[in-house]
Coordinates of N, CA and C and ligand atoms in Angstrom, one line a residue:
X250 N 147.3 115.2 -42.6 CA 146.8 115.1 -44.0 C 148.0 115.3 -45.0
X251 N 148.0 114.5 -46.0 CA 149.1 114.6 -47.0 C 148.5 115.0 -48.3
X252 N 149.3 115.7 -49.1 CA 148.9 116.2 -50.4 C 149.8 115.7 -51.5
X253 N 149.4 115.8 -52.7 CA 150.1 115.2 -53.8 C 151.3 116.1 -54.2
X254 N 151.3 117.3 -53.7 CA 152.5 118.2 -53.8 C 152.5 119.2 -52.7
X255 N 153.6 119.9 -52.4 CA 153.7 120.8 -51.3 C 152.6 121.9 -51.4
X256 N 151.9 122.2 -50.3 CA 150.9 123.2 -50.3 C 151.6 124.6 -50.4
X257 N 150.9 125.6 -51.0 CA 151.5 126.9 -51.2 C 151.6 127.6 -49.8
X258 N 152.5 128.6 -49.7 CA 152.6 129.3 -48.4 C 151.3 130.1 -48.2
X259 N 151.0 130.3 -46.9 CA 149.8 131.2 -46.5 C 150.1 132.6 -46.9
X260 N 149.2 133.2 -47.7 CA 149.4 134.6 -48.0 C 149.2 135.4 -46.8
X261 N 150.0 136.5 -46.6 CA 149.9 137.3 -45.4 C 150.5 138.7 -45.6
X262 N 150.2 139.5 -44.6 CA 150.6 141.0 -44.6 C 151.2 141.3 -43.3
X263 N 152.3 142.1 -43.3 CA 153.0 142.6 -42.1 C 152.1 143.4 -41.3
X264 N 152.4 143.4 -39.9 CA 151.6 144.2 -39.0 C 152.6 145.2 -38.3
X265 N 152.2 146.5 -38.2 CA 153.0 147.5 -37.6 C 153.3 147.2 -36.2
X266 N 154.6 147.2 -35.8 CA 155.0 147.0 -34.4 C 154.8 145.6 -33.9
X267 N 154.8 144.6 -34.8 CA 154.7 143.2 -34.4 C 155.4 142.3 -35.3
X268 N 155.9 141.2 -34.8 CA 156.5 140.2 -35.6 C 155.5 139.2 -36.2
X269 N 154.3 139.3 -35.6 CA 153.2 138.4 -36.1 C 152.6 139.0 -37.4
X270 N 152.1 138.1 -38.3 CA 151.6 138.6 -39.6 C 150.1 138.3 -39.7
X271 N 149.4 139.1 -40.5 CA 148.0 138.9 -40.7 C 147.8 137.9 -41.9
X272 N 147.1 136.8 -41.6 CA 146.9 135.8 -42.6 C 145.7 136.2 -43.6
X273 N 146.0 136.2 -44.9 CA 145.0 136.7 -45.8 C 144.1 135.5 -46.3
X274 N 142.8 135.7 -46.2 CA 141.9 134.6 -46.6 C 141.4 134.9 -48.0
X275 N 140.8 136.1 -48.2 CA 140.3 136.5 -49.5 C 140.5 138.0 -49.7
X276 N 140.4 138.5 -50.9 CA 140.5 140.0 -51.2 C 139.3 140.4 -51.9
X277 N 138.5 141.3 -51.3 CA 137.4 141.9 -52.0 C 137.7 143.3 -52.3
X278 N 137.1 143.8 -53.4 CA 137.4 145.2 -53.8 C 136.1 145.9 -54.2
X279 N 136.0 147.2 -53.9 CA 134.9 148.0 -54.3 C 135.2 148.9 -55.5
X280 N 134.4 149.0 -56.5 CA 134.6 149.8 -57.6 C 133.8 151.1 -57.5
X281 N 134.4 152.2 -58.1 CA 133.7 153.5 -58.2 C 133.1 154.0 -56.9
X282 N 134.0 154.3 -55.9 CA 133.6 154.6 -54.6 C 133.9 156.0 -54.1
X283 N 134.4 156.9 -55.0 CA 134.7 158.3 -54.6 C 133.8 159.2 -55.4
X284 N 133.2 160.2 -54.6 CA 132.1 161.0 -55.2 C 132.6 162.2 -55.8
X285 N 133.9 162.4 -56.0 CA 134.4 163.7 -56.4 C 133.7 164.2 -57.7
X286 N 133.5 163.4 -58.7 CA 132.9 163.8 -59.9 C 131.4 163.7 -59.8
X287 N 130.9 162.6 -59.2 CA 129.5 162.3 -59.1 C 128.7 163.5 -58.5
X288 N 129.2 164.0 -57.4 CA 128.4 165.0 -56.7 C 128.4 166.4 -57.5
X289 N 129.6 166.7 -58.0 CA 129.7 168.0 -58.7 C 128.9 168.0 -60.0
X290 N 128.5 166.8 -60.5 CA 127.7 166.7 -61.7 C 126.2 166.7 -61.3
X291 N 125.9 166.8 -60.0 CA 124.6 167.0 -59.5 C 123.8 165.6 -59.4
X292 N 124.6 164.5 -59.5 CA 124.0 163.2 -59.4 C 124.1 162.7 -58.0
X293 N 123.2 161.7 -57.7 CA 123.2 161.1 -56.4 C 124.2 159.9 -56.3
X294 N 125.3 160.1 -55.6 CA 126.3 159.0 -55.6 C 125.8 157.7 -55.1
X295 N 124.7 157.7 -54.4 CA 124.1 156.4 -53.9 C 122.9 155.9 -54.7
X296 N 122.9 156.4 -56.0 CA 121.7 156.0 -56.8 C 121.8 154.5 -57.2
X297 N 123.1 153.9 -57.1 CA 123.2 152.5 -57.5 C 124.0 151.8 -56.4
X298 N 123.8 150.5 -56.2 CA 124.5 149.8 -55.1 C 126.0 149.7 -55.4
X299 N 126.9 149.5 -54.4 CA 128.3 149.3 -54.7 C 128.6 148.1 -55.6
X300 N 129.7 148.3 -56.4 CA 130.2 147.2 -57.3 C 131.3 146.5 -56.6
X301 N 131.2 145.1 -56.6 CA 132.3 144.3 -56.0 C 133.0 143.4 -57.0
X302 N 134.3 143.3 -56.8 CA 135.0 142.2 -57.5 C 136.1 141.7 -56.6
X303 N 136.8 140.7 -57.0 CA 137.8 140.0 -56.1 C 139.1 139.8 -56.7
X304 N 140.1 139.6 -55.9 CA 141.5 139.2 -56.3 C 141.8 137.9 -55.5
X305 N 142.7 137.1 -56.0 CA 143.1 135.9 -55.2 C 144.0 136.4 -54.0
X306 N 143.9 135.6 -52.9 CA 144.7 136.0 -51.7 C 146.2 136.1 -52.1
X307 N 146.7 135.2 -53.0 CA 148.1 135.3 -53.2 C 148.5 136.3 -54.2
X308 N 147.6 137.2 -54.6 CA 148.0 138.4 -55.4 C 148.6 139.5 -54.5
X309 N 148.6 139.3 -53.1 CA 149.2 140.2 -52.2 C 150.7 140.3 -52.4
X310 N 151.2 141.6 -52.4 CA 152.6 141.8 -52.6 C 153.1 142.6 -51.4
X311 N 154.2 142.3 -50.8 CA 154.8 142.9 -49.6 C 155.3 144.4 -49.9
X312 N 155.2 145.2 -48.9 CA 155.8 146.5 -49.0 C 157.2 146.4 -49.4
X313 N 157.7 147.3 -50.3 CA 159.1 147.4 -50.7 C 159.4 146.5 -51.9
X314 N 158.4 145.7 -52.4 CA 158.7 144.7 -53.5 C 159.0 145.4 -54.8
X315 N 159.7 144.7 -55.6 CA 159.8 145.0 -57.0 C 158.9 144.1 -57.8
X316 N 157.9 144.7 -58.5 CA 156.8 143.9 -59.2 C 157.1 143.8 -60.6
X317 N 157.0 142.6 -61.2 CA 157.2 142.5 -62.6 C 156.1 143.1 -63.4
X318 N 156.4 143.8 -64.5 CA 155.3 144.4 -65.3 C 154.5 143.2 -65.8
X319 N 153.2 143.2 -65.6 CA 152.3 142.1 -65.9 C 152.3 141.7 -67.4
X320 N 152.0 140.4 -67.6 CA 151.7 139.9 -68.9 C 150.4 140.5 -69.4
X321 N 150.2 140.5 -70.7 CA 148.9 140.7 -71.3 C 148.3 142.1 -71.0
X322 N 149.2 143.1 -71.0 CA 148.7 144.5 -70.9 C 149.8 145.4 -71.4
X323 N 149.4 146.6 -71.9 CA 150.3 147.7 -72.2 C 149.8 148.9 -71.5
X324 N 148.9 148.7 -70.6 CA 148.3 149.9 -69.8 C 148.0 149.5 -68.4
X325 N 149.1 149.2 -67.6 CA 149.0 148.9 -66.2 C 148.7 150.2 -65.5
X326 N 147.6 150.2 -64.7 CA 147.2 151.4 -63.9 C 147.3 151.2 -62.4
X327 N 147.5 152.4 -61.7 CA 147.6 152.4 -60.2 C 146.2 152.9 -59.7
X328 N 145.8 152.4 -58.5 CA 144.6 152.9 -57.8 C 145.0 152.7 -56.3
X329 N 145.3 153.8 -55.7 CA 145.6 153.8 -54.2 C 144.3 153.6 -53.4
X330 N 144.3 152.8 -52.4 CA 143.0 152.5 -51.7 C 143.3 152.3 -50.2
X331 N 142.3 152.7 -49.4 CA 142.3 152.2 -48.0 C 141.9 150.8 -48.0
X332 N 142.6 149.9 -47.2 CA 142.3 148.5 -47.1 C 141.8 148.2 -45.7
X333 N 140.7 147.5 -45.6 CA 140.2 147.1 -44.3 C 140.6 145.6 -44.1
X334 N 141.1 145.3 -42.9 CA 141.5 143.9 -42.6 C 140.6 143.4 -41.6
X335 N 139.8 142.3 -41.9 CA 138.8 141.8 -41.0 C 139.3 140.8 -40.0
X336 N 138.9 141.0 -38.7 CA 139.3 140.1 -37.7 C 138.1 139.2 -37.2
X337 N 136.9 139.7 -37.7 CA 135.7 139.0 -37.4 C 134.8 139.0 -38.7
X338 N 133.8 138.1 -38.8 CA 133.0 138.2 -40.0 C 131.6 137.9 -39.7
X339 N 130.9 137.3 -40.7 CA 129.5 136.9 -40.6 C 128.8 137.2 -41.9
X340 N 127.5 136.8 -41.9 CA 126.6 137.1 -43.0 C 125.6 138.1 -42.5
X341 N 125.1 139.0 -43.5 CA 124.1 140.0 -43.2 C 124.5 140.8 -41.9
X342 N 125.7 141.3 -41.9 CA 126.2 142.1 -40.8 C 125.5 143.5 -40.8
X343 N 125.1 144.0 -39.7 CA 124.5 145.3 -39.6 C 125.6 146.4 -39.7
X344 N 125.2 147.6 -40.2 CA 126.2 148.6 -40.2 C 126.7 148.9 -38.7
X345 N 125.8 148.8 -37.8 CA 126.2 149.0 -36.4 C 127.3 148.1 -35.9
X346 N 127.2 146.8 -36.4 CA 128.2 145.8 -35.9 C 129.5 145.8 -36.9
X347 N 129.3 146.4 -38.1 CA 130.4 146.2 -39.1 C 131.7 146.7 -38.6
X348 N 131.8 147.8 -37.9 CA 133.1 148.4 -37.5 C 133.8 147.4 -36.5
X349 N 133.0 146.6 -35.8 CA 133.6 145.7 -34.8 C 134.4 144.6 -35.6
X350 N 134.1 144.4 -36.9 CA 134.7 143.4 -37.6 C 136.1 143.8 -38.1
X351 N 136.4 145.1 -38.1 CA 137.7 145.6 -38.6 C 138.8 145.4 -37.6
X352 N 139.8 144.5 -38.0 CA 140.9 144.3 -37.1 C 142.0 145.4 -37.3
X353 N 142.1 145.9 -38.5 CA 143.1 146.9 -38.8 C 142.9 147.5 -40.1
X354 N 143.8 148.6 -40.4 CA 143.7 149.3 -41.7 C 145.1 149.3 -42.3
X355 N 145.1 149.3 -43.6 CA 146.4 149.4 -44.4 C 146.2 150.2 -45.7
X356 N 147.3 150.4 -46.3 CA 147.3 151.1 -47.6 C 147.6 150.1 -48.7
X357 N 146.7 150.1 -49.7 CA 146.9 149.1 -50.8 C 146.8 149.8 -52.2
X358 N 147.3 149.1 -53.2 CA 147.2 149.6 -54.5 C 146.5 148.5 -55.4
X359 N 145.4 148.8 -55.9 CA 144.6 147.9 -56.8 C 145.2 148.1 -58.2
X360 N 146.2 147.3 -58.5 CA 146.8 147.3 -59.8 C 145.8 146.7 -60.9
X361 N 145.7 147.4 -62.0 CA 144.7 147.2 -63.0 C 145.2 147.2 -64.4
X362 N 144.9 146.1 -65.2 CA 145.1 146.2 -66.6 C 144.0 147.0 -67.3
X363 N 144.2 148.3 -67.4 CA 143.2 149.2 -67.9 C 142.7 148.8 -69.3
X364 N 143.6 148.4 -70.1 CA 143.2 148.0 -71.5 C 142.2 146.8 -71.4
X365 N 142.5 145.8 -70.6 CA 141.7 144.6 -70.5 C 140.4 145.0 -69.8
X366 N 140.4 146.0 -68.9 CA 139.1 146.4 -68.2 C 138.2 147.1 -69.2
X367 N 138.8 147.9 -70.1 CA 138.0 148.6 -71.1 C 137.3 147.6 -72.0
X368 N 138.0 146.6 -72.4 CA 137.4 145.5 -73.2 C 136.3 144.8 -72.5
X369 N 136.5 144.6 -71.2 CA 135.5 143.9 -70.4 C 134.2 144.7 -70.2
X370 N 134.4 146.0 -70.0 CA 133.3 146.9 -69.8 C 132.5 147.0 -71.2
X371 N 133.2 147.1 -72.3 CA 132.6 147.2 -73.6 C 131.8 145.9 -73.9
X372 N 132.4 144.8 -73.6 CA 131.8 143.5 -74.0 C 130.9 142.9 -72.9
X373 N 130.8 143.6 -71.8 CA 130.0 143.0 -70.7 C 130.5 141.7 -70.2
X374 N 131.9 141.5 -70.2 CA 132.5 140.3 -69.7 C 133.1 140.5 -68.4
X375 N 133.5 139.4 -67.7 CA 134.1 139.6 -66.3 C 135.4 140.4 -66.2
X376 N 135.6 140.9 -65.0 CA 136.8 141.8 -64.8 C 138.0 141.0 -64.4
X377 N 138.0 139.7 -64.3 CA 139.1 138.9 -63.7 C 140.4 139.2 -64.3
X378 N 140.4 139.2 -65.7 CA 141.7 139.4 -66.4 C 142.2 140.8 -66.1
X379 N 141.3 141.8 -65.9 CA 141.7 143.2 -65.6 C 142.2 143.4 -64.2
X380 N 141.7 142.6 -63.3 CA 141.9 142.9 -61.9 C 142.6 141.8 -61.0
X381 N 142.4 140.6 -61.4 CA 142.8 139.5 -60.5 C 144.0 138.8 -60.9
X382 N 145.0 139.5 -61.4 CA 146.2 138.9 -61.9 C 147.3 138.8 -60.8
X383 N 148.4 138.1 -61.1 CA 149.5 137.9 -60.2 C 150.1 139.2 -59.8
X384 N 150.4 139.3 -58.5 CA 151.0 140.5 -57.9 C 150.2 141.8 -58.1
X385 N 148.9 141.7 -58.2 CA 148.0 142.8 -58.4 C 147.6 143.5 -57.2
X386 N 148.1 143.1 -56.0 CA 147.6 143.7 -54.7 C 148.7 144.0 -53.7
X387 N 149.5 145.0 -54.0 CA 150.5 145.4 -53.0 C 149.7 146.0 -51.8
X388 N 150.1 145.6 -50.6 CA 149.5 146.1 -49.3 C 150.6 146.3 -48.3
X389 N 150.6 147.6 -47.7 CA 151.6 147.9 -46.7 C 151.2 147.3 -45.4
X390 N 152.1 147.5 -44.4 CA 151.9 146.9 -43.1 C 150.6 147.5 -42.5
X391 N 149.9 146.6 -41.8 CA 148.5 146.9 -41.3 C 148.7 147.5 -39.9
X392 N 147.9 148.6 -39.6 CA 147.8 149.2 -38.3 C 146.6 148.7 -37.6
X393 N 146.8 148.0 -36.4 CA 145.6 147.4 -35.7 C 144.7 148.6 -35.2
X394 N 143.4 148.3 -35.2 CA 142.5 149.4 -34.7 C 142.6 149.6 -33.2
X395 N 142.7 148.5 -32.4 CA 142.9 148.6 -31.0 C 141.9 149.5 -30.3
X396 N 140.6 149.5 -30.7 CA 139.6 150.3 -30.1 C 139.6 151.8 -30.5
X397 N 140.5 152.1 -31.5 CA 140.6 153.5 -31.9 C 139.4 153.9 -32.8
X398 N 139.3 155.2 -33.1 CA 138.2 155.7 -33.9 C 138.3 155.1 -35.3
X399 N 137.2 154.9 -36.0 CA 137.2 154.4 -37.4 C 137.8 155.5 -38.3
X400 N 138.4 155.0 -39.4 CA 139.0 155.9 -40.4 C 137.9 156.3 -41.4
X401 N 137.3 157.5 -41.2 CA 136.3 157.9 -42.1 C 136.7 159.2 -42.8
X402 N 137.9 159.8 -42.4 CA 138.4 161.0 -43.1 C 139.9 160.9 -43.0
X403 N 140.6 161.7 -43.9 CA 142.0 161.8 -43.9 C 142.5 161.7 -45.3
X404 N 143.7 162.3 -45.5 CA 144.3 162.3 -46.8 C 144.6 160.9 -47.4
X405 N 144.4 160.7 -48.7 CA 144.8 159.5 -49.4 C 145.5 160.0 -50.6
X406 N 146.7 159.5 -50.9 CA 147.6 160.1 -51.9 C 148.4 159.0 -52.6
X407 N 148.9 159.3 -53.8 CA 149.7 158.4 -54.6 C 150.7 159.2 -55.4
X408 N 152.0 158.8 -55.4 CA 153.0 159.5 -56.2 C 153.9 158.5 -57.0
X409 N 154.3 158.8 -58.2 CA 155.2 158.0 -59.0 C 156.4 158.8 -59.3
X410 N 157.6 158.2 -59.0 CA 158.9 158.9 -59.1 C 158.9 160.3 -58.5
X411 N 158.2 160.4 -57.4 CA 158.1 161.7 -56.6 C 157.1 162.7 -57.2
X412 N 156.4 162.3 -58.2 CA 155.4 163.2 -58.8 C 154.0 162.8 -58.3
X413 N 153.2 163.7 -57.7 CA 151.9 163.4 -57.2 C 150.9 163.1 -58.4
X414 N 150.2 162.0 -58.2 CA 149.2 161.6 -59.2 C 147.8 161.5 -58.7
X415 N 147.6 161.0 -57.5 CA 146.3 160.9 -56.9 C 146.3 161.7 -55.5
X416 N 145.3 162.5 -55.3 CA 145.0 163.2 -54.1 C 143.6 163.1 -53.8
X417 N 143.2 162.7 -52.6 CA 141.8 162.7 -52.2 C 141.7 162.6 -50.7
X418 N 140.5 162.4 -50.2 CA 140.2 162.3 -48.8 C 139.2 161.2 -48.6
X419 N 139.5 160.4 -47.5 CA 138.6 159.3 -47.3 C 137.1 159.7 -47.1
X420 N 136.9 161.0 -46.7 CA 135.6 161.5 -46.5 C 134.8 161.6 -47.9
X421 N 135.5 161.4 -49.0 CA 134.9 161.5 -50.3 C 134.3 160.1 -50.7
X422 N 134.5 159.1 -49.9 CA 134.0 157.8 -50.2 C 132.4 157.8 -50.3
X423 N 131.9 157.2 -51.3 CA 130.4 157.1 -51.4 C 129.9 156.1 -50.4
X424 N 130.5 155.0 -50.3 CA 130.1 153.9 -49.3 C 131.2 153.9 -48.3
X425 N 130.8 154.1 -47.0 CA 131.7 154.1 -45.9 C 132.2 152.7 -45.6
X426 N 133.3 152.5 -44.8 CA 133.7 151.1 -44.4 C 132.6 150.3 -43.8
X427 N 131.8 150.9 -42.9 CA 130.7 150.1 -42.3 C 129.6 149.7 -43.4
X428 N 129.3 150.6 -44.3 CA 128.3 150.3 -45.3 C 128.9 149.2 -46.3
X429 N 130.2 149.3 -46.6 CA 130.8 148.3 -47.5 C 130.7 146.9 -46.9
X430 N 131.1 146.8 -45.6 CA 131.1 145.5 -44.9 C 129.6 145.0 -44.9
X431 N 128.7 145.8 -44.5 CA 127.3 145.4 -44.5 C 126.8 144.9 -45.8
X432 N 127.2 145.6 -46.9 CA 126.7 145.3 -48.2 C 127.4 144.0 -48.7
X433 N 128.7 143.9 -48.5 CA 129.4 142.6 -48.9 C 128.9 141.4 -48.2
X434 N 128.5 141.6 -47.0 CA 128.0 140.4 -46.2 C 126.6 139.9 -46.6
X435 N 126.0 140.6 -47.5 CA 124.8 140.2 -48.1 C 125.0 139.1 -49.2
X436 N 126.2 139.1 -49.7 CA 126.6 138.2 -50.8 C 127.6 137.1 -50.4
X437 N 128.4 137.4 -49.4 CA 129.4 136.5 -48.9 C 129.3 136.4 -47.3
X438 N 129.6 135.2 -46.7 CA 129.8 135.2 -45.3 C 131.2 135.6 -45.1
X439 N 131.4 136.8 -44.6 CA 132.8 137.3 -44.4 C 133.5 136.6 -43.3
X440 N 134.8 136.5 -43.4 CA 135.6 135.7 -42.5 C 136.8 136.4 -42.0
X441 N 137.4 136.1 -40.8 CA 138.6 136.7 -40.4 C 139.7 136.4 -41.4
X442 N 140.5 137.4 -41.7 CA 141.5 137.3 -42.8 C 141.1 137.9 -44.1
X443 N 139.9 138.2 -44.2 CA 139.5 138.9 -45.5 C 140.0 140.3 -45.5
X444 N 140.5 140.7 -46.7 CA 140.9 142.1 -46.9 C 139.8 142.8 -47.8
X445 N 139.6 144.0 -47.6 CA 138.6 144.8 -48.5 C 139.3 146.1 -49.0
X446 N 139.5 146.1 -50.3 CA 140.0 147.4 -50.9 C 138.7 148.3 -51.1
X447 N 138.8 149.5 -50.7 CA 137.6 150.3 -50.6 C 137.4 151.4 -51.7
X448 N 138.2 151.3 -52.8 CA 138.0 152.2 -53.9 C 139.0 153.3 -53.9
X449 N 139.1 154.0 -55.1 CA 140.2 154.9 -55.3 C 139.7 156.3 -55.7
X450 N 140.4 157.4 -55.2 CA 140.0 158.7 -55.7 C 140.5 159.0 -57.1
X451 N 140.2 160.2 -57.6 CA 140.5 160.6 -58.9 C 142.1 160.6 -59.1
X452 N 142.5 160.5 -60.4 CA 143.9 160.6 -60.7 C 144.6 159.4 -61.1
X453 N 143.8 158.3 -61.4 CA 144.5 157.0 -61.8 C 145.2 157.2 -63.1
X454 N 146.3 156.4 -63.3 CA 147.1 156.6 -64.5 C 148.1 155.4 -64.6
X455 N 148.9 155.5 -65.7 CA 149.8 154.3 -66.0 C 151.0 154.2 -65.1
X456 N 151.5 153.0 -64.9 CA 152.8 152.7 -64.3 C 153.6 152.0 -65.4
X457 N 154.9 152.3 -65.4 CA 155.8 151.8 -66.4 C 157.0 151.1 -65.8
X458 N 157.7 150.2 -66.5 CA 158.9 149.6 -66.0 C 159.9 150.6 -65.5
X459 N 160.4 150.4 -64.3 CA 161.4 151.3 -63.7 C 160.8 152.3 -62.7
X460 N 159.4 152.4 -62.7 CA 158.8 153.4 -61.9 C 158.9 153.0 -60.4
X461 N 159.0 154.1 -59.6 CA 159.1 153.9 -58.1 C 157.8 154.6 -57.5
X462 N 157.1 153.9 -56.7 CA 155.8 154.3 -56.2 C 155.9 154.5 -54.7
X463 N 155.2 155.6 -54.3 CA 154.9 155.8 -52.8 C 153.5 156.2 -52.7
X464 N 152.8 155.6 -51.7 CA 151.4 156.0 -51.6 C 151.0 155.9 -50.1
X465 N 149.9 156.6 -49.7 CA 149.6 156.5 -48.3 C 148.2 157.0 -48.0
X466 N 147.9 156.8 -46.7 CA 146.6 157.3 -46.1 C 147.1 157.9 -44.7
X467 N 146.6 159.1 -44.4 CA 146.9 159.7 -43.2 C 146.8 158.8 -42.0
X468 N 147.9 158.7 -41.2 CA 147.8 157.9 -40.0 C 148.3 156.4 -40.2
X469 N 148.5 156.0 -41.4 CA 148.9 154.6 -41.7 C 150.3 154.6 -42.3
X470 N 150.9 153.4 -42.2 CA 152.3 153.3 -42.8 C 152.2 153.4 -44.3
X471 N 153.2 154.2 -44.9 CA 153.3 154.4 -46.3 C 153.6 153.1 -47.0
X472 N 153.0 152.9 -48.2 CA 153.3 151.7 -49.0 C 154.2 152.2 -50.2
X473 N 155.3 151.4 -50.3 CA 156.3 151.7 -51.4 C 156.4 150.4 -52.2
X474 N 156.6 150.6 -53.5 CA 157.0 149.4 -54.4 C 157.5 150.0 -55.7
X475 N 158.1 149.1 -56.5 CA 158.6 149.6 -57.8 C 158.1 148.6 -58.9
X476 N 158.2 149.0 -60.1 CA 157.9 148.2 -61.2 C 159.3 147.8 -61.8
X477 N 159.6 146.5 -61.9 CA 160.9 146.1 -62.3 C 161.2 146.6 -63.7
X478 N 162.5 147.0 -64.0 CA 162.8 147.3 -65.4 C 162.6 146.1 -66.3
X479 N 162.4 146.3 -67.6 CA 162.2 145.2 -68.5 C 163.5 144.5 -68.7
Ligands
MN666 MN1 140.0 149.9 -57.3

């Protein structure tokens, strides 16, 4: 097959201990998935279904990258998240089968134009400008599951210039990885290569030109990146 211009490169993520790379098909994200405030306020964290949004596959950024401060924002925010990498998919996946779909786990940062998101929430308009911009999805090297136990607990953290900003535990997630996969697969036929960002704990805040970021999840490879100076 020939095309009218060269096709773009396949978006991909590194794999721990391998020269092979994980090909990215789509990126799904879950909003508002940590219960730290919800439960202490006496509310039921599962009173509403999970919120989903997407980013383009080529928003993925390699570990160690220098990311340009995005256009059209003065309030770029960080959200450290556990990322699920799917090796199998399907529609209407049961929670019992959902974990079998996970090929590996990684650490990601859901970069967000918080000013544009506030406008979208206020106006009831889509989140694409707030969430789905170029270089908005740094993802560290993926750790294959290889029959290991699912990641349902463990420290998740984020630091800017060596200063801690986000601290949480995967056990605080309102919707577990299996529940997220089952719920997503009611609206999309999930496919191998899909990445799922699973939400962020408390402590989100701004990133500025020149900042150096480190973030992680217990047991996974640390993700590092920087925001390029102006
Ligand atoms: Mn997020």
